[in-house]
Amino acid sequence: MQPGDVPVTYADVDELIADVGFKPATEVEDGLERFSDVTFSMKDNRMDVHKKRAEPWTVTLVDTGDNSMTGGRLGRVANYLREEEAFCFTYGD
């Protein structure tokens, strides 16, 4: 495992509370109501919105490479963030 790797992902909030004593500030059901159902076709450069429950978000997905560390990942997306006042950055391996 490398620094920053997530060894466990929780879908069961009760299990999360029991294991680590943490409860999310937003209930799962409330969070799910805010999402849109979307399919991205990278091959066809197309996005299909199936159900829209709009949030004022723009989501940019960037392939930063398999071996990039956090600083490298941020560097590779910097051009996409130039005009942004604030941003949320997350990554998954």
mmCIF file of C-alpha atoms in Angstrom:
data_model
loop_
_atom_site.group_PDB
_atom_site.id
_atom_site.type_symbol
_atom_site.label_atom_id
_atom_site.label_comp_id
_atom_site.label_asym_id
_atom_site.label_seq_id
_atom_site.Cartn_x
_atom_site.Cartn_y
_atom_site.Cartn_z
ATOM 1 C CA MET A 1 0.000 0.000 0.000
ATOM 2 C CA GLN A 2 1.141 3.566 -0.748
ATOM 3 C CA PRO A 3 0.505 6.735 1.286
ATOM 4 C CA GLY A 4 -2.972 8.024 0.501
ATOM 5 C CA ASP A 5 -4.383 4.626 -0.503
ATOM 6 C CA VAL A 6 -7.845 3.902 0.890
ATOM 7 C CA PRO A 7 -7.828 0.358 2.298
ATOM 8 C CA VAL A 8 -11.584 0.197 2.926
ATOM 9 C CA THR A 9 -14.576 1.990 1.419
ATOM 10 C CA TYR A 10 -17.811 2.022 3.386
ATOM 11 C CA ALA A 11 -21.308 1.856 1.946
ATOM 12 C CA ASP A 12 -22.899 0.863 5.245
ATOM 13 C CA VAL A 13 -23.064 3.903 7.544
ATOM 14 C CA ASP A 14 -23.835 1.771 10.623
ATOM 15 C CA GLU A 15 -20.703 -0.300 9.985
ATOM 16 C CA LEU A 16 -18.662 2.884 9.536
ATOM 17 C CA ILE A 17 -19.879 4.260 12.867
ATOM 18 C CA ALA A 18 -19.123 0.959 14.623
ATOM 19 C CA ASP A 19 -15.622 0.631 13.117
ATOM 20 C CA VAL A 20 -14.288 4.172 13.276
ATOM 21 C CA GLY A 21 -16.804 6.182 15.294
ATOM 22 C CA PHE A 22 -17.596 8.554 12.420
ATOM 23 C CA LYS A 23 -20.985 9.505 11.045
ATOM 24 C CA PRO A 24 -21.280 11.556 7.825
ATOM 25 C CA ALA A 25 -22.847 15.021 8.197
ATOM 26 C CA THR A 26 -25.195 14.285 5.281
ATOM 27 C CA GLU A 27 -27.428 11.245 5.407
ATOM 28 C CA VAL A 28 -26.830 8.891 2.484
ATOM 29 C CA GLU A 29 -30.428 9.168 1.299
ATOM 30 C CA ASP A 30 -30.242 12.986 1.232
ATOM 31 C CA GLY A 31 -26.995 12.872 -0.699
ATOM 32 C CA LEU A 32 -28.366 10.447 -3.277
ATOM 33 C CA GLU A 33 -31.310 12.759 -3.964
ATOM 34 C CA ARG A 34 -28.877 15.453 -5.116
ATOM 35 C CA PHE A 35 -27.115 13.422 -7.779
ATOM 36 C CA SER A 36 -27.926 13.135 -11.454
ATOM 37 C CA ASP A 37 -27.717 9.833 -13.309
ATOM 38 C CA VAL A 38 -25.137 10.336 -16.042
ATOM 39 C CA THR A 39 -23.310 8.131 -18.557
ATOM 40 C CA PHE A 40 -20.021 9.293 -20.065
ATOM 41 C CA SER A 41 -18.886 7.813 -23.388
ATOM 42 C CA MET A 42 -15.170 8.527 -23.725
ATOM 43 C CA LYS A 43 -15.094 6.817 -27.127
ATOM 44 C CA ASP A 44 -17.843 9.035 -28.592
ATOM 45 C CA ASN A 45 -17.019 12.177 -26.560
ATOM 46 C CA ARG A 46 -20.603 12.223 -25.291
ATOM 47 C CA MET A 47 -22.449 12.647 -22.020
ATOM 48 C CA ASP A 48 -26.032 11.424 -21.570
ATOM 49 C CA VAL A 49 -28.047 12.772 -18.636
ATOM 50 C CA HIS A 50 -30.700 10.229 -17.630
ATOM 51 C CA LYS A 51 -32.163 11.917 -14.546
ATOM 52 C CA LYS A 52 -31.346 15.449 -13.586
ATOM 53 C CA ARG A 53 -31.483 16.667 -10.026
ATOM 54 C CA ALA A 54 -29.224 19.609 -10.669
ATOM 55 C CA GLU A 55 -26.541 20.900 -8.386
ATOM 56 C CA PRO A 56 -24.509 23.879 -9.612
ATOM 57 C CA TRP A 57 -21.442 21.695 -10.153
ATOM 58 C CA THR A 58 -18.948 21.231 -12.923
ATOM 59 C CA VAL A 59 -17.076 17.916 -12.767
ATOM 60 C CA THR A 60 -13.789 17.457 -14.629
ATOM 61 C CA LEU A 61 -12.215 13.988 -14.842
ATOM 62 C CA VAL A 62 -8.484 13.960 -15.664
ATOM 63 C CA ASP A 63 -6.202 10.956 -16.213
ATOM 64 C CA THR A 64 -3.120 11.970 -14.235
ATOM 65 C CA GLY A 65 -1.255 8.691 -14.695
ATOM 66 C CA ASP A 66 -0.838 5.564 -12.624
ATOM 67 C CA ASN A 67 2.374 6.582 -10.854
ATOM 68 C CA SER A 68 1.656 10.258 -10.085
ATOM 69 C CA MET A 69 1.863 11.388 -6.498
ATOM 70 C CA THR A 70 -0.490 14.029 -5.072
ATOM 71 C CA GLY A 71 1.612 17.031 -6.146
ATOM 72 C CA GLY A 72 1.915 15.638 -9.667
ATOM 73 C CA ARG A 73 -1.818 15.056 -9.839
ATOM 74 C CA LEU A 74 -2.520 18.658 -8.815
ATOM 75 C CA GLY A 75 0.035 19.923 -11.339
ATOM 76 C CA ARG A 76 -1.612 18.012 -14.176
ATOM 77 C CA VAL A 77 -5.030 19.544 -13.477
ATOM 78 C CA ALA A 78 -3.821 23.108 -12.794
ATOM 79 C CA ASN A 79 -4.787 24.366 -16.264
ATOM 80 C CA TYR A 80 -8.384 23.297 -15.625
ATOM 81 C CA LEU A 81 -8.503 25.309 -12.385
ATOM 82 C CA ARG A 82 -7.107 28.698 -13.473
ATOM 83 C CA GLU A 83 -10.468 30.502 -13.409
ATOM 84 C CA GLU A 84 -11.887 28.729 -10.354
ATOM 85 C CA GLU A 85 -12.355 30.575 -7.085
ATOM 86 C CA ALA A 86 -12.447 27.295 -5.145
ATOM 87 C CA PHE A 87 -12.251 23.619 -6.016
ATOM 88 C CA CYS A 88 -12.527 20.153 -4.497
ATOM 89 C CA PHE A 89 -9.789 17.690 -5.427
ATOM 90 C CA THR A 90 -9.993 13.933 -4.973
ATOM 91 C CA TYR A 91 -8.436 10.950 -6.673
ATOM 92 C CA GLY A 92 -8.774 7.210 -6.764
ATOM 93 C CA ASP A 93 -6.331 4.524 -7.799
#
